[in-house]
Amino acid sequence: MKRSRSSLVHQVTYAFKNPRKILPHLRRLARDTWFRLHTRDHVAYYRAVMKSDTARDPEGAVGSHTHRRWLALGRMQFDYLVEHGLKPECRMLEIGCGNLRAGHLFIDYLHTGNYYGIDISPDILMAAQDTLVEHGLGDKLPHLTPVRDLRFAFLPDEHFDVVHAHSVFSHSPLDVIEECFAHVGRVMKPGGWFDFTFDRTEGKEHQVLREDFYYRTETLIALASKHGLQARFMDDWERLPHKQSKIRVTRRVDAP
C-alpha cells in the first residue's frame, strides 16, 4: 500500500468510483464513533467492533465475505507455515485466532493438545467452538482462551515453537504491537519464531476508522529490535494473493 487511505483525495476518489459503498461506510463510521466514545482503550473498542461484526457474520468478522474465501485464506496461511518450518510436533500459539479460519487446519495437523488460540473477542471464540464441531476436531483438545491484552501472563516461559498472528497488527496501534513484542519472546522457545502480517505502506503511516493501521516495514523491525527480537521481511509471502505483508521474528541470541 503506497497511498494513504486516510487522505481526503483517496476517500473522494474511492467514493466516486464506488458510490454504493458510501452509505455502508457512513454507517460504519457512526457505529465506530459510538464505540470509541464508550470504551476505555483500543482493545475494548475493537472487542466491541468484533462483537458487532460477529453477530452479523463470523466469517465476515475475520475478513472473509464468502465461505470460499474463508477456506482459501485459511489454506494459504496453513500451507505457508508448513512450507516454512511448521511440524506436527510443534507447539503453536495463534494470536487473534478468530473463528479458526486457519486454526482448524493447524489443529488437525498438529499433535493433540499442541494448538493454543487466543483472542480478545469472546464472541468470535464462541464461533470458533462451532468450527471445531463442524470439522470434528474436539479430540485434538485445542486450547482456546479469551484475553484482555497481549502480555501472555498466563502462559509459561519458552513454551512455543511457533507463534502466529494473521491480520492482527493490521488492526492494532503501535502501543498494542509493542506490548506484544515486549512479552512474546518470553513464551517462545529458543529457536522458535513468530510470524505476523501487517498492512504495509511505503509512505506516511496512517489509520482508517481506528480499525485499519498501515505501517512501514522498518518501523516494525526497529520496534521488534528494541525488545530483543530479530525481524526479517518475508518477500515470498508477497507473491501470494493477499493484500498484507509478513515479517518473521526470532529471539536474538544475546537476548535474555
C-alpha positions as a LaTeX table, in Angstrom:
\begin{tabular}{lrrr}
\hline
Residue & $x$ (\AA) & $y$ (\AA) & $z$ (\AA) \\
\hline
Met1 & 0.00 & 0.00 & 0.00 \\
Lys2 & 1.68 & 3.19 & $-1.17$ \\
Arg3 & $-1.18$ & 5.70 & $-0.96$ \\
Ser4 & $-2.69$ & 6.79 & 2.32 \\
Arg5 & $-6.27$ & 5.57 & 2.55 \\
Ser6 & $-6.92$ & 8.26 & 5.15 \\
Ser7 & $-6.20$ & 11.12 & 2.74 \\
Leu8 & $-9.08$ & 13.24 & 1.51 \\
Val9 & $-8.02$ & 12.70 & $-2.12$ \\
His10 & $-8.14$ & 8.93 & $-1.73$ \\
Gln11 & $-11.51$ & 9.00 & 0.02 \\
Val12 & $-13.12$ & 11.27 & $-2.58$ \\
Thr13 & $-11.70$ & 9.22 & $-5.45$ \\
Tyr14 & $-12.81$ & 5.97 & $-3.86$ \\
Ala15 & $-16.32$ & 7.31 & $-3.22$ \\
Phe16 & $-16.61$ & 8.48 & $-6.84$ \\
Lys17 & $-15.62$ & 5.05 & $-8.13$ \\
Asn18 & $-17.71$ & 3.12 & $-5.55$ \\
Pro19 & $-20.90$ & 5.12 & $-4.87$ \\
Arg20 & $-22.73$ & 2.07 & $-3.48$ \\
Lys21 & $-20.20$ & 1.86 & $-0.64$ \\
Ile22 & $-20.75$ & 5.39 & 0.64 \\
Leu23 & $-23.80$ & 4.65 & 2.81 \\
Pro24 & $-22.31$ & 1.46 & 4.38 \\
His25 & $-19.12$ & 3.41 & 5.12 \\
Leu26 & $-21.06$ & 6.19 & 6.83 \\
Arg27 & $-22.97$ & 3.64 & 8.91 \\
Arg28 & $-19.72$ & 2.00 & 9.97 \\
Leu29 & $-18.21$ & 5.39 & 10.77 \\
Ala30 & $-21.18$ & 6.23 & 13.01 \\
Arg31 & $-21.02$ & 2.85 & 14.75 \\
Asp32 & $-17.27$ & 3.04 & 15.29 \\
Thr33 & $-17.51$ & 6.56 & 16.64 \\
Trp34 & $-20.10$ & 5.38 & 19.16 \\
Phe35 & $-17.85$ & 2.50 & 20.23 \\
Arg36 & $-14.83$ & 4.79 & 20.66 \\
Leu37 & $-16.83$ & 7.15 & 22.84 \\
His38 & $-17.98$ & 4.31 & 25.11 \\
Thr39 & $-14.80$ & 2.22 & 25.50 \\
Arg40 & $-11.71$ & 2.90 & 27.61 \\
Asp41 & $-8.95$ & 1.82 & 25.20 \\
His42 & $-8.28$ & 0.32 & 21.78 \\
Val43 & $-8.64$ & $-3.31$ & 22.87 \\
Ala44 & $-12.04$ & $-2.65$ & 24.42 \\
Tyr45 & $-13.02$ & $-0.67$ & 21.33 \\
Tyr46 & $-12.01$ & $-3.43$ & 18.92 \\
Arg47 & $-13.68$ & $-6.04$ & 21.11 \\
Ala48 & $-16.93$ & $-4.10$ & 20.59 \\
Val49 & $-16.27$ & $-3.99$ & 16.84 \\
Met50 & $-15.79$ & $-7.76$ & 16.76 \\
Lys51 & $-18.93$ & $-8.36$ & 18.81 \\
Ser52 & $-20.95$ & $-6.36$ & 16.31 \\
Asp53 & $-19.33$ & $-7.95$ & 13.25 \\
Thr54 & $-19.56$ & $-11.49$ & 14.61 \\
Ala55 & $-23.28$ & $-11.09$ & 15.32 \\
Arg56 & $-23.79$ & $-10.43$ & 11.61 \\
Asp57 & $-21.36$ & $-12.97$ & 10.13 \\
Pro58 & $-18.50$ & $-14.73$ & 11.95 \\
Glu59 & $-16.61$ & $-15.38$ & 8.73 \\
Gly60 & $-17.04$ & $-11.79$ & 7.61 \\
Ala61 & $-15.83$ & $-10.66$ & 11.03 \\
Val62 & $-12.41$ & $-12.16$ & 10.29 \\
Gly63 & $-12.28$ & $-10.60$ & 6.84 \\
Ser64 & $-13.80$ & $-13.33$ & 4.66 \\
His65 & $-17.03$ & $-12.30$ & 2.99 \\
Thr66 & $-17.67$ & $-15.70$ & 1.40 \\
His67 & $-17.11$ & $-19.19$ & 2.76 \\
Arg68 & $-14.96$ & $-19.98$ & $-0.25$ \\
Arg69 & $-12.68$ & $-17.06$ & 0.62 \\
Trp70 & $-12.63$ & $-18.13$ & 4.29 \\
Leu71 & $-11.38$ & $-21.55$ & 3.25 \\
Ala72 & $-8.86$ & $-20.16$ & 0.75 \\
Leu73 & $-7.28$ & $-17.70$ & 3.20 \\
Gly74 & $-7.05$ & $-20.36$ & 5.88 \\
Arg75 & $-5.39$ & $-22.78$ & 3.46 \\
Met76 & $-2.94$ & $-20.10$ & 2.29 \\
Gln77 & $-1.79$ & $-19.39$ & 5.87 \\
Phe78 & $-1.51$ & $-23.08$ & 6.67 \\
Asp79 & 0.43 & $-24.03$ & 3.53 \\
Tyr80 & 2.86 & $-21.16$ & 4.02 \\
Leu81 & 3.70 & $-22.09$ & 7.60 \\
Val82 & 4.13 & $-25.77$ & 6.75 \\
Glu83 & 6.43 & $-24.82$ & 3.88 \\
His84 & 8.40 & $-22.57$ & 6.25 \\
Gly85 & 9.02 & $-24.83$ & 9.20 \\
Leu86 & 5.80 & $-25.84$ & 10.99 \\
Lys87 & 5.92 & $-29.52$ & 12.03 \\
Pro88 & 3.23 & $-31.69$ & 13.65 \\
Glu89 & 5.27 & $-31.87$ & 16.86 \\
Cys90 & 5.46 & $-28.07$ & 17.18 \\
Arg91 & 3.61 & $-26.32$ & 19.97 \\
Met92 & 1.84 & $-23.34$ & 18.43 \\
Leu93 & 0.29 & $-20.14$ & 19.76 \\
Glu94 & $-2.07$ & $-18.31$ & 17.43 \\
Ile95 & $-2.74$ & $-14.71$ & 18.43 \\
Gly96 & $-6.12$ & $-13.49$ & 17.22 \\
Cys97 & $-7.26$ & $-16.98$ & 16.25 \\
Gly98 & $-10.75$ & $-15.74$ & 15.37 \\
Asn99 & $-13.19$ & $-18.46$ & 14.37 \\
Leu100 & $-10.29$ & $-20.72$ & 13.35 \\
Arg101 & $-10.10$ & $-19.82$ & 9.67 \\
Ala102 & $-6.58$ & $-21.25$ & 9.57 \\
Gly103 & $-6.74$ & $-22.68$ & 13.08 \\
His104 & $-8.90$ & $-25.65$ & 12.09 \\
Leu105 & $-6.13$ & $-26.74$ & 9.73 \\
Phe106 & $-3.39$ & $-26.18$ & 12.32 \\
Ile107 & $-5.35$ & $-28.13$ & 14.94 \\
Asp108 & $-5.85$ & $-31.07$ & 12.60 \\
Tyr109 & $-2.17$ & $-31.08$ & 11.61 \\
Leu110 & $-0.52$ & $-30.63$ & 15.00 \\
His111 & $-0.23$ & $-33.31$ & 17.66 \\
Thr112 & $-3.09$ & $-33.43$ & 20.15 \\
Gly113 & $-3.03$ & $-30.52$ & 22.60 \\
Asn114 & $-0.37$ & $-28.55$ & 20.73 \\
Tyr115 & $-2.58$ & $-25.71$ & 19.48 \\
Tyr116 & $-3.27$ & $-22.66$ & 21.64 \\
Gly117 & $-5.55$ & $-19.97$ & 20.26 \\
Ile118 & $-6.18$ & $-16.64$ & 21.97 \\
Asp119 & $-8.44$ & $-13.74$ & 21.01 \\
Ile120 & $-9.69$ & $-10.52$ & 22.61 \\
Ser121 & $-13.23$ & $-11.34$ & 21.43 \\
Pro122 & $-15.25$ & $-13.89$ & 23.44 \\
Asp123 & $-17.89$ & $-13.74$ & 20.70 \\
Ile124 & $-15.55$ & $-14.91$ & 17.94 \\
Leu125 & $-14.29$ & $-17.69$ & 20.23 \\
Met126 & $-17.88$ & $-18.93$ & 20.50 \\
Ala127 & $-17.86$ & $-19.14$ & 16.72 \\
Ala128 & $-14.53$ & $-20.97$ & 16.94 \\
Gln129 & $-16.23$ & $-23.66$ & 19.01 \\
Asp130 & $-18.75$ & $-24.09$ & 16.20 \\
Thr131 & $-15.85$ & $-24.56$ & 13.77 \\
Leu132 & $-14.39$ & $-27.28$ & 15.99 \\
Val133 & $-17.71$ & $-29.12$ & 15.98 \\
Glu134 & $-18.20$ & $-28.70$ & 12.23 \\
His135 & $-14.76$ & $-30.13$ & 11.48 \\
Gly136 & $-14.81$ & $-32.84$ & 14.15 \\
Leu137 & $-11.71$ & $-31.58$ & 15.94 \\
Gly138 & $-12.75$ & $-31.97$ & 19.57 \\
Asp139 & $-10.45$ & $-34.95$ & 20.06 \\
Lys140 & $-7.42$ & $-32.79$ & 19.24 \\
Leu141 & $-8.00$ & $-30.87$ & 22.50 \\
Pro142 & $-7.12$ & $-27.35$ & 21.33 \\
His143 & $-6.78$ & $-24.59$ & 23.91 \\
Leu144 & $-8.99$ & $-21.56$ & 23.19 \\
Thr145 & $-8.69$ & $-18.63$ & 25.59 \\
Pro146 & $-10.12$ & $-15.09$ & 25.64 \\
Val147 & $-7.56$ & $-12.44$ & 26.65 \\
Arg148 & $-7.67$ & $-8.78$ & 27.66 \\
Asp149 & $-4.16$ & $-7.92$ & 26.41 \\
Leu150 & $-1.06$ & $-9.34$ & 24.70 \\
Arg151 & 1.10 & $-9.84$ & 27.77 \\
Phe152 & 0.64 & $-13.64$ & 27.78 \\
Ala153 & 0.93 & $-13.59$ & 31.57 \\
Phe154 & $-0.93$ & $-16.89$ & 31.98 \\
Leu155 & 1.42 & $-18.78$ & 29.64 \\
Pro156 & 4.70 & $-20.42$ & 30.73 \\
Asp157 & 8.19 & $-19.41$ & 29.68 \\
Glu158 & 9.73 & $-20.87$ & 26.49 \\
His159 & 6.63 & $-22.91$ & 25.69 \\
Phe160 & 6.01 & $-22.35$ & 21.97 \\
Asp161 & 7.94 & $-23.33$ & 18.88 \\
Val162 & 5.72 & $-21.17$ & 16.65 \\
Val163 & 3.70 & $-18.03$ & 17.31 \\
His164 & 1.39 & $-16.78$ & 14.57 \\
Ala165 & $-0.70$ & $-13.63$ & 14.15 \\
His166 & $-2.56$ & $-13.12$ & 10.90 \\
Ser167 & $-4.38$ & $-9.81$ & 10.37 \\
Val168 & $-3.90$ & $-8.74$ & 14.00 \\
Phe169 & $-1.35$ & $-5.94$ & 13.73 \\
Ser170 & $-3.29$ & $-4.58$ & 10.75 \\
His171 & $-5.93$ & $-3.64$ & 13.33 \\
Ser172 & $-3.58$ & $-2.53$ & 16.11 \\
Pro173 & $-2.00$ & 0.79 & 17.12 \\
Leu174 & 1.72 & 0.75 & 17.90 \\
Asp175 & 1.29 & 0.54 & 21.68 \\
Val176 & $-0.58$ & $-2.78$ & 21.30 \\
Ile177 & 2.08 & $-4.13$ & 18.93 \\
Glu178 & 4.84 & $-3.05$ & 21.29 \\
Glu179 & 3.10 & $-4.77$ & 24.20 \\
Cys180 & 3.19 & $-7.99$ & 22.19 \\
Phe181 & 6.86 & $-7.55$ & 21.26 \\
Ala182 & 7.74 & $-6.86$ & 24.89 \\
His183 & 6.34 & $-10.21$ & 26.03 \\
Val184 & 6.28 & $-12.67$ & 23.13 \\
Gly185 & 9.99 & $-13.51$ & 23.42 \\
Arg186 & 9.42 & $-14.90$ & 26.90 \\
Val187 & 6.94 & $-17.55$ & 25.70 \\
Met188 & 8.97 & $-18.57$ & 22.63 \\
Lys189 & 11.38 & $-21.49$ & 22.81 \\
Pro190 & 14.99 & $-20.85$ & 21.83 \\
Gly191 & 14.98 & $-21.32$ & 18.07 \\
Gly192 & 11.26 & $-20.59$ & 17.86 \\
Trp193 & 9.74 & $-17.98$ & 15.58 \\
Phe194 & 6.85 & $-15.55$ & 15.36 \\
Asp195 & 5.17 & $-14.77$ & 12.04 \\
Phe196 & 2.81 & $-11.82$ & 11.76 \\
Thr197 & 1.14 & $-9.96$ & 8.92 \\
Phe198 & 0.57 & $-6.23$ & 8.69 \\
Asp199 & $-0.76$ & $-3.62$ & 6.28 \\
Arg200 & 2.33 & $-2.10$ & 4.70 \\
Thr201 & 2.78 & 1.43 & 3.46 \\
Glu202 & 5.83 & 2.96 & 1.84 \\
Gly203 & 4.57 & 6.46 & 2.60 \\
Lys204 & 3.09 & 8.09 & 5.66 \\
Glu205 & 1.89 & 5.73 & 8.36 \\
His206 & $-1.82$ & 6.14 & 8.96 \\
Gln207 & $-5.05$ & 4.54 & 10.15 \\
Val208 & $-8.63$ & 4.34 & 8.88 \\
Leu209 & $-11.55$ & 4.42 & 11.37 \\
Arg210 & $-9.16$ & 3.15 & 14.09 \\
Glu211 & $-9.82$ & $-0.28$ & 12.55 \\
Asp212 & $-7.08$ & $-0.48$ & 9.90 \\
Phe213 & $-3.48$ & 0.59 & 10.57 \\
Tyr214 & $-0.73$ & 0.98 & 7.96 \\
Tyr215 & 2.96 & 0.76 & 8.93 \\
Arg216 & 6.33 & 0.99 & 7.28 \\
Thr217 & 8.35 & $-2.22$ & 7.43 \\
Glu218 & 11.30 & $-0.50$ & 9.09 \\
Thr219 & 9.08 & 0.81 & 11.90 \\
Leu220 & 8.07 & $-2.69$ & 12.97 \\
Ile221 & 11.55 & $-4.16$ & 12.53 \\
Ala222 & 13.02 & $-1.41$ & 14.73 \\
Leu223 & 10.30 & $-1.86$ & 17.35 \\
Ala224 & 10.96 & $-5.60$ & 17.48 \\
Ser225 & 14.71 & $-4.98$ & 17.88 \\
Lys226 & 14.02 & $-2.69$ & 20.84 \\
His227 & 12.67 & $-5.75$ & 22.66 \\
Gly228 & 15.45 & $-8.19$ & 21.86 \\
Leu229 & 13.87 & $-9.61$ & 18.70 \\
Gln230 & 15.39 & $-10.02$ & 15.27 \\
Ala231 & 12.95 & $-9.45$ & 12.39 \\
Arg232 & 13.09 & $-10.04$ & 8.66 \\
Phe233 & 10.67 & $-9.26$ & 5.87 \\
Met234 & 9.23 & $-12.38$ & 4.19 \\
Asp235 & 9.47 & $-11.49$ & 0.50 \\
Asp236 & 7.94 & $-14.71$ & $-0.82$ \\
Trp237 & 4.67 & $-14.04$ & 1.05 \\
Glu238 & 4.22 & $-11.03$ & $-1.25$ \\
Arg239 & 3.66 & $-13.35$ & $-4.21$ \\
Leu240 & 0.56 & $-14.88$ & $-2.65$ \\
Pro241 & $-2.98$ & $-13.49$ & $-3.27$ \\
His242 & $-3.27$ & $-11.43$ & $-0.11$ \\
Lys243 & $-3.05$ & $-7.68$ & 0.49 \\
Gln244 & $-0.98$ & $-7.84$ & 3.69 \\
Ser245 & 2.76 & $-8.27$ & 4.18 \\
Lys246 & 4.59 & $-10.61$ & 6.55 \\
Ile247 & 7.53 & $-10.39$ & 8.96 \\
Arg248 & 9.19 & $-13.24$ & 10.84 \\
Val249 & 10.63 & $-12.56$ & 14.30 \\
Thr250 & 13.10 & $-14.64$ & 16.31 \\
Arg251 & 14.82 & $-14.07$ & 19.63 \\
Arg252 & 18.27 & $-12.56$ & 19.31 \\
Val253 & 20.98 & $-14.89$ & 20.57 \\
Asp254 & 22.13 & $-12.29$ & 23.10 \\
Ala255 & 18.58 & $-11.53$ & 24.29 \\
Pro256 & 17.59 & $-12.80$ & 27.76 \\
\hline
\end{tabular}
